Amino acid sequence: MSNKQYIENGALSPEYGEKNLGISTIENNSGSIDNGRYVSTPENGKMPDTMPDHSRAAAETIARMSPEEYALAEKKLLRKLDLKLIPWMTLLYLLSFIDRVNVGAAKLVGLTTELHLTSLQYSNASMIFFVSYVAFEVPSNLVLKKLRPSRWIPFTMICWAIFQTTMGLVTNYGQLLALRFCLGLFESGLFPGLNFYLTGWYKRDEINRRCAFFFGGAVLAGAFGGIFGYALSKMDGVGGKAGWAWIFIMEGLLTFVVAVLSFWMIHDWPDTAKFLTDVEREMVLSRLRKEQGLASEGGFTWRVIKKALVDWKTYCLMLMYIGAAEPLYSLFTPTIIAYLGKFTISQSLLLSTPPYVLMFITTMGTAWLSDKYQRRGFFLMGWSLVGAIGYLLLLTIPIHKPGALYFAVFISSSAVGPLIATTIAWTGNTFGNHYKKAVSMGLVFSAGNSGGIVSSQAYRNKDAPRFLPGHGTALAFCLLNFTMAVILYLGVSRENRRREEQYGPPPGPDEDQEYDSPEYQAKWGLQGMSRKEIVELGDDHPAFRYIL
């Protein structure tokens, strides 16, 4: 990458920097290098979209790199980001996943018997988690955007760890219901928050693999969560507590320890990341600016929130995600596996593990291909049909053929993981402005996790051993994901073509853009608009192109 290319890709023009931001320029053998940053709302200095200016020495170092040197440095940077960010995020989601579903393992070892829960009461206890989870996902994403992730995420984890631990002390249905509600309240911000957080570090064509790894890795490890819970239940009688109580207590204490460590292990946005050098920090920011342009700017306004609420793509993705999430909450539970044959509790837990392994493999393979070919829609369409076939087999194969039914579980499992990860990636790719993205992603996750409410009511003990209403519901949601993927693909394809025909191709990565110049505004039909108004366009900017 030449000096001129770096400056055009990553910095404002010298004219804008000097006139509007008071930023001086520096000279090297290629002329003037502007060291300016896209900063529209300096008061929001904690945000990734308003990161402060970095050292001129770092800009000069990058500007002097040859294309080969820059490519090598970029590869090294991505490896460093992956090692510093993804493993800990995977651990956090693993704990969230286990704490969410361990009520199923507790049920198998006596929770419902000791608390005298009816089938309906157990379903309500499972469901109530998702009520608060869904309600607070959007507010939590906005708080994460406003505050430091290294403070907000550990704080929420400490809170849910406390409620998880105290679930081991409950003595009746009402207490269990209240604590499950509080657990969902504080867990609500983690998964959407982590996915939104990644968009502040990685480019759009890199995000699916990272989302898929921490989701798939956590689910793969979570496959053994039931076995872990069953092992903890062997503490039955210790301290006068039942085995199911120790599942909640020990897993809650583990989450608490990790939450405290997270104050030091979670990094904020790239501009303040201490594990990066000045040059690496500037490279992260330059890469995001080069790809996102004005989409990387912007502060909080109610106009941007309104744009998220009235955008048809938000609701399309909401329905798409619930179409992926409901089958996830429906499948692989040891309870369902147990009805496929005369299995002990431990055998049921072990048999529920292999489908998770297959899910991890298909999730990672799909993410790699999806990022490589920059396609989301076709993968969603294909896997949603595979999932529908799996559930159709579960509906039609007789109960006296457990081997065939178990094979159908594998068919369905192969589809659920890719549907979740690819829908998440497509959501993050679709919205430009950071606050619009925060709101839209929060709404999408809220809708998706409503699938937990549906699933908890669709799979009822009285429908055992076939669980036909549950499987039929999951089949319908797979087809909903397919339908929404087709609609979004056709819609954004049409919009991309319209912008291409009306305005021509989008700016190339090496093309200088002077956002305040009359020529630039005329080219994109933005005459008379202030810089703030242009920033708020986000993905509505004519130069923005949607990933298909």
mmCIF file of C-alpha atoms in Angstrom, residues 110-336:
data_model
loop_
_atom_site.group_PDB
_atom_site.id
_atom_site.type_symbol
_atom_site.label_atom_id
_atom_site.label_comp_id
_atom_site.label_asym_id
_atom_site.label_seq_id
_atom_site.Cartn_x
_atom_site.Cartn_y
_atom_site.Cartn_z
ATOM 1 C CA GLY A 110 -35.096 -34.329 40.676
ATOM 2 C CA LEU A 111 -35.865 -30.596 40.431
ATOM 3 C CA THR A 112 -39.512 -31.046 39.477
ATOM 4 C CA THR A 113 -40.046 -33.809 42.038
ATOM 5 C CA GLU A 114 -38.602 -31.977 45.032
ATOM 6 C CA LEU A 115 -40.305 -28.664 44.224
ATOM 7 C CA HIS A 116 -43.557 -30.460 43.297
ATOM 8 C CA LEU A 117 -43.721 -28.789 39.878
ATOM 9 C CA THR A 118 -46.433 -29.675 37.407
ATOM 10 C CA SER A 119 -45.607 -29.964 33.709
ATOM 11 C CA LEU A 120 -47.083 -26.495 33.121
ATOM 12 C CA GLN A 121 -45.101 -24.961 35.979
ATOM 13 C CA TYR A 122 -41.845 -26.378 34.645
ATOM 14 C CA SER A 123 -42.656 -25.029 31.171
ATOM 15 C CA ASN A 124 -43.363 -21.619 32.688
ATOM 16 C CA ALA A 125 -40.060 -21.679 34.571
ATOM 17 C CA SER A 126 -38.281 -22.446 31.309
ATOM 18 C CA MET A 127 -40.218 -19.793 29.424
ATOM 19 C CA ILE A 128 -39.970 -16.911 31.919
ATOM 20 C CA PHE A 129 -36.218 -16.661 31.286
ATOM 21 C CA PHE A 130 -36.878 -15.648 27.682
ATOM 22 C CA VAL A 131 -39.500 -13.036 28.596
ATOM 23 C CA SER A 132 -36.987 -10.800 30.382
ATOM 24 C CA TYR A 133 -34.217 -11.858 27.983
ATOM 25 C CA VAL A 134 -36.184 -10.602 24.997
ATOM 26 C CA ALA A 135 -37.407 -7.409 26.667
ATOM 27 C CA PHE A 136 -33.977 -6.072 27.638
ATOM 28 C CA GLU A 137 -31.757 -6.961 24.667
ATOM 29 C CA VAL A 138 -32.190 -3.627 22.858
ATOM 30 C CA PRO A 139 -31.643 -1.433 25.978
ATOM 31 C CA SER A 140 -28.564 -3.470 26.873
ATOM 32 C CA ASN A 141 -27.071 -3.010 23.398
ATOM 33 C CA LEU A 142 -27.551 0.759 23.666
ATOM 34 C CA VAL A 143 -25.912 0.784 27.102
ATOM 35 C CA LEU A 144 -22.996 -1.256 25.740
ATOM 36 C CA LYS A 145 -22.628 1.283 22.960
ATOM 37 C CA LYS A 146 -22.561 4.135 25.464
ATOM 38 C CA LEU A 147 -20.410 2.547 28.195
ATOM 39 C CA ARG A 148 -17.183 0.596 28.264
ATOM 40 C CA PRO A 149 -17.640 -3.088 27.349
ATOM 41 C CA SER A 150 -14.994 -4.020 29.927
ATOM 42 C CA ARG A 151 -17.295 -2.704 32.649
ATOM 43 C CA TRP A 152 -20.801 -3.391 31.388
ATOM 44 C CA ILE A 153 -20.331 -7.032 30.358
ATOM 45 C CA PRO A 154 -18.622 -8.157 33.607
ATOM 46 C CA PHE A 155 -21.231 -6.259 35.643
ATOM 47 C CA THR A 156 -24.107 -8.098 33.975
ATOM 48 C CA MET A 157 -22.269 -11.405 34.398
ATOM 49 C CA ILE A 158 -21.779 -10.859 38.125
ATOM 50 C CA CYS A 159 -25.476 -10.135 38.502
ATOM 51 C CA TRP A 160 -26.621 -13.231 36.632
ATOM 52 C CA ALA A 161 -24.047 -15.359 38.466
ATOM 53 C CA ILE A 162 -25.591 -14.290 41.774
ATOM 54 C CA PHE A 163 -29.096 -15.209 40.614
ATOM 55 C CA GLN A 164 -27.833 -18.483 39.138
ATOM 56 C CA THR A 165 -26.188 -19.442 42.431
ATOM 57 C CA THR A 166 -29.226 -18.558 44.536
ATOM 58 C CA MET A 167 -31.388 -20.788 42.340
ATOM 59 C CA GLY A 168 -29.781 -23.620 44.277
ATOM 60 C CA LEU A 169 -31.479 -22.312 47.410
ATOM 61 C CA VAL A 170 -35.068 -22.178 46.157
ATOM 62 C CA THR A 171 -37.759 -24.129 47.956
ATOM 63 C CA ASN A 172 -40.855 -23.470 45.828
ATOM 64 C CA TYR A 173 -42.146 -22.652 42.351
ATOM 65 C CA GLY A 174 -42.512 -18.899 42.924
ATOM 66 C CA GLN A 175 -38.875 -18.470 43.943
ATOM 67 C CA LEU A 176 -37.675 -20.471 40.932
ATOM 68 C CA LEU A 177 -39.842 -18.373 38.605
ATOM 69 C CA ALA A 178 -38.549 -15.071 40.002
ATOM 70 C CA LEU A 179 -34.895 -16.079 39.801
ATOM 71 C CA ARG A 180 -35.247 -17.402 36.234
ATOM 72 C CA PHE A 181 -36.746 -14.036 35.256
ATOM 73 C CA CYS A 182 -33.794 -12.177 36.809
ATOM 74 C CA LEU A 183 -31.348 -14.563 35.140
ATOM 75 C CA GLY A 184 -32.786 -13.707 31.734
ATOM 76 C CA LEU A 185 -32.731 -9.999 32.536
ATOM 77 C CA PHE A 186 -28.970 -9.902 33.053
ATOM 78 C CA GLU A 187 -28.023 -12.515 30.463
ATOM 79 C CA SER A 188 -29.907 -10.558 27.804
ATOM 80 C CA GLY A 189 -27.030 -8.277 26.924
ATOM 81 C CA LEU A 190 -24.274 -10.808 26.395
ATOM 82 C CA PHE A 191 -24.954 -12.553 23.079
ATOM 83 C CA PRO A 192 -26.231 -9.527 21.114
ATOM 84 C CA GLY A 193 -23.622 -7.361 22.802
ATOM 85 C CA LEU A 194 -20.743 -9.627 21.817
ATOM 86 C CA ASN A 195 -21.917 -9.821 18.212
ATOM 87 C CA PHE A 196 -22.295 -6.051 18.045
ATOM 88 C CA TYR A 197 -18.906 -5.646 19.734
ATOM 89 C CA LEU A 198 -17.209 -7.656 16.965
ATOM 90 C CA THR A 199 -18.412 -5.178 14.340
ATOM 91 C CA GLY A 200 -16.176 -2.587 15.998
ATOM 92 C CA TRP A 201 -13.086 -4.726 15.329
ATOM 93 C CA TYR A 202 -13.588 -6.663 12.091
ATOM 94 C CA LYS A 203 -14.615 -5.876 8.529
ATOM 95 C CA ARG A 204 -17.865 -7.153 7.092
ATOM 96 C CA ASP A 205 -16.192 -9.957 5.135
ATOM 97 C CA GLU A 206 -14.463 -11.245 8.277
ATOM 98 C CA ILE A 207 -17.320 -11.229 10.760
ATOM 99 C CA ASN A 208 -19.113 -14.513 9.999
ATOM 100 C CA ARG A 209 -16.151 -16.734 10.841
ATOM 101 C CA ARG A 210 -15.672 -14.972 14.176
ATOM 102 C CA CYS A 211 -19.361 -15.080 15.101
ATOM 103 C CA ALA A 212 -19.493 -18.706 14.063
ATOM 104 C CA PHE A 213 -16.436 -19.648 16.091
ATOM 105 C CA PHE A 214 -17.545 -18.235 19.402
ATOM 106 C CA PHE A 215 -21.134 -19.418 18.878
ATOM 107 C CA GLY A 216 -20.144 -22.840 17.556
ATOM 108 C CA GLY A 217 -17.311 -23.259 20.038
ATOM 109 C CA ALA A 218 -19.583 -22.452 22.964
ATOM 110 C CA VAL A 219 -22.322 -24.768 21.709
ATOM 111 C CA LEU A 220 -19.785 -27.541 21.135
ATOM 112 C CA ALA A 221 -18.468 -27.152 24.656
ATOM 113 C CA GLY A 222 -22.045 -26.740 25.890
ATOM 114 C CA ALA A 223 -22.778 -30.171 24.474
ATOM 115 C CA PHE A 224 -20.894 -31.478 27.452
ATOM 116 C CA GLY A 225 -22.715 -29.124 29.821
ATOM 117 C CA GLY A 226 -25.395 -31.708 30.482
ATOM 118 C CA ILE A 227 -22.765 -34.264 31.393
ATOM 119 C CA PHE A 228 -21.042 -31.687 33.607
ATOM 120 C CA GLY A 229 -24.365 -30.951 35.288
ATOM 121 C CA TYR A 230 -25.016 -34.635 35.820
ATOM 122 C CA ALA A 231 -21.586 -35.006 37.427
ATOM 123 C CA LEU A 232 -22.346 -32.092 39.757
ATOM 124 C CA SER A 233 -25.629 -33.756 40.713
ATOM 125 C CA LYS A 234 -23.558 -36.526 42.283
ATOM 126 C CA MET A 235 -22.894 -34.055 45.107
ATOM 127 C CA ASP A 236 -26.397 -34.935 46.259
ATOM 128 C CA GLY A 237 -26.571 -34.687 50.041
ATOM 129 C CA VAL A 238 -23.443 -32.552 50.465
ATOM 130 C CA GLY A 239 -24.253 -29.723 52.841
ATOM 131 C CA GLY A 240 -27.803 -30.973 53.035
ATOM 132 C CA LYS A 241 -28.487 -29.830 49.448
ATOM 133 C CA ALA A 242 -29.973 -31.916 46.650
ATOM 134 C CA GLY A 243 -27.958 -32.764 43.542
ATOM 135 C CA TRP A 244 -29.976 -30.425 41.308
ATOM 136 C CA ALA A 245 -29.224 -27.537 43.708
ATOM 137 C CA TRP A 246 -25.493 -28.113 43.394
ATOM 138 C CA ILE A 247 -25.795 -27.810 39.592
ATOM 139 C CA PHE A 248 -27.048 -24.239 40.003
ATOM 140 C CA ILE A 249 -24.670 -23.346 42.841
ATOM 141 C CA MET A 250 -21.408 -24.610 41.331
ATOM 142 C CA GLU A 251 -22.102 -23.326 37.822
ATOM 143 C CA GLY A 252 -23.139 -19.961 39.252
ATOM 144 C CA LEU A 253 -19.919 -19.698 41.269
ATOM 145 C CA LEU A 254 -17.870 -20.572 38.181
ATOM 146 C CA THR A 255 -19.583 -17.789 36.248
ATOM 147 C CA PHE A 256 -18.892 -15.358 39.106
ATOM 148 C CA VAL A 257 -15.155 -16.096 39.029
ATOM 149 C CA VAL A 258 -14.966 -15.638 35.255
ATOM 150 C CA ALA A 259 -17.026 -12.429 35.521
ATOM 151 C CA VAL A 260 -14.530 -10.893 37.941
ATOM 152 C CA LEU A 261 -11.627 -11.860 35.686
ATOM 153 C CA SER A 262 -13.463 -10.267 32.756
ATOM 154 C CA PHE A 263 -12.799 -6.788 34.154
ATOM 155 C CA TRP A 264 -9.217 -7.366 32.991
ATOM 156 C CA MET A 265 -9.758 -9.810 30.120
ATOM 157 C CA ILE A 266 -12.340 -7.860 28.089
ATOM 158 C CA HIS A 267 -10.910 -5.087 25.974
ATOM 159 C CA ASP A 268 -12.818 -1.965 25.075
ATOM 160 C CA TRP A 269 -12.767 -0.533 21.567
ATOM 161 C CA PRO A 270 -9.623 -0.610 19.398
ATOM 162 C CA ASP A 271 -8.557 2.949 20.191
ATOM 163 C CA THR A 272 -7.859 2.056 23.828
ATOM 164 C CA ALA A 273 -6.768 -1.597 23.472
ATOM 165 C CA LYS A 274 -3.505 -1.914 25.381
ATOM 166 C CA PHE A 275 -2.527 -5.163 23.668
ATOM 167 C CA LEU A 276 -2.171 -3.290 20.364
ATOM 168 C CA THR A 277 0.800 -1.186 19.363
ATOM 169 C CA ASP A 278 0.221 2.309 17.978
ATOM 170 C CA VAL A 279 0.735 1.011 14.451
ATOM 171 C CA GLU A 280 -1.640 -1.928 14.972
ATOM 172 C CA ARG A 281 -4.243 0.335 16.533
ATOM 173 C CA GLU A 282 -4.086 2.693 13.568
ATOM 174 C CA MET A 283 -4.343 -0.263 11.180
ATOM 175 C CA VAL A 284 -7.534 -1.510 12.854
ATOM 176 C CA LEU A 285 -9.128 1.909 12.592
ATOM 177 C CA SER A 286 -7.925 2.439 9.036
ATOM 178 C CA ARG A 287 -9.366 -0.894 7.911
ATOM 179 C CA LEU A 288 -12.775 -0.032 9.358
ATOM 180 C CA ARG A 289 -12.753 3.481 7.904
ATOM 181 C CA LYS A 290 -11.694 2.171 4.528
ATOM 182 C CA GLU A 291 -14.635 -0.236 4.434
ATOM 183 C CA GLN A 292 -17.306 1.707 6.285
ATOM 184 C CA GLY A 293 -16.528 5.328 5.437
ATOM 185 C CA LEU A 294 -19.189 7.554 6.934
ATOM 186 C CA ALA A 295 -20.937 4.541 8.372
ATOM 187 C CA SER A 296 -18.246 4.501 11.053
ATOM 188 C CA GLU A 297 -19.348 7.906 12.295
ATOM 189 C CA GLY A 298 -22.419 9.104 14.111
ATOM 190 C CA GLY A 299 -23.784 9.761 17.557
ATOM 191 C CA PHE A 300 -27.025 8.929 19.285
ATOM 192 C CA THR A 301 -30.119 10.608 17.854
ATOM 193 C CA TRP A 302 -33.738 9.579 17.963
ATOM 194 C CA ARG A 303 -33.846 9.944 14.180
ATOM 195 C CA VAL A 304 -31.387 7.093 13.830
ATOM 196 C CA ILE A 305 -33.406 4.973 16.262
ATOM 197 C CA LYS A 306 -36.529 5.703 14.240
ATOM 198 C CA LYS A 307 -34.736 4.659 11.050
ATOM 199 C CA ALA A 308 -34.042 1.279 12.629
ATOM 200 C CA LEU A 309 -37.651 0.901 13.727
ATOM 201 C CA VAL A 310 -39.175 1.708 10.316
ATOM 202 C CA ASP A 311 -36.673 -0.204 8.171
ATOM 203 C CA TRP A 312 -38.344 -3.248 6.595
ATOM 204 C CA LYS A 313 -35.040 -5.116 6.717
ATOM 205 C CA THR A 314 -35.096 -5.019 10.525
ATOM 206 C CA TYR A 315 -38.381 -6.933 10.647
ATOM 207 C CA CYS A 316 -37.343 -9.314 7.890
ATOM 208 C CA LEU A 317 -34.219 -10.210 9.844
ATOM 209 C CA MET A 318 -36.215 -10.502 13.070
ATOM 210 C CA LEU A 319 -38.444 -13.151 11.487
ATOM 211 C CA MET A 320 -35.416 -14.787 9.876
ATOM 212 C CA TYR A 321 -33.642 -15.089 13.210
ATOM 213 C CA ILE A 322 -36.591 -16.499 15.122
ATOM 214 C CA GLY A 323 -36.849 -18.996 12.256
ATOM 215 C CA ALA A 324 -33.312 -20.103 13.117
ATOM 216 C CA ALA A 325 -33.433 -19.777 16.912
ATOM 217 C CA GLU A 326 -36.661 -21.660 17.642
ATOM 218 C CA PRO A 327 -35.286 -24.929 16.181
ATOM 219 C CA LEU A 328 -32.103 -24.454 18.228
ATOM 220 C CA TYR A 329 -34.090 -24.364 21.459
ATOM 221 C CA SER A 330 -36.155 -27.321 20.264
ATOM 222 C CA LEU A 331 -33.473 -29.841 19.444
ATOM 223 C CA PHE A 332 -30.945 -32.065 21.158
ATOM 224 C CA THR A 333 -32.389 -31.937 24.675
ATOM 225 C CA PRO A 334 -31.592 -35.082 26.662
ATOM 226 C CA THR A 335 -35.297 -35.403 27.407
ATOM 227 C CA ILE A 336 -36.125 -35.906 23.718
#
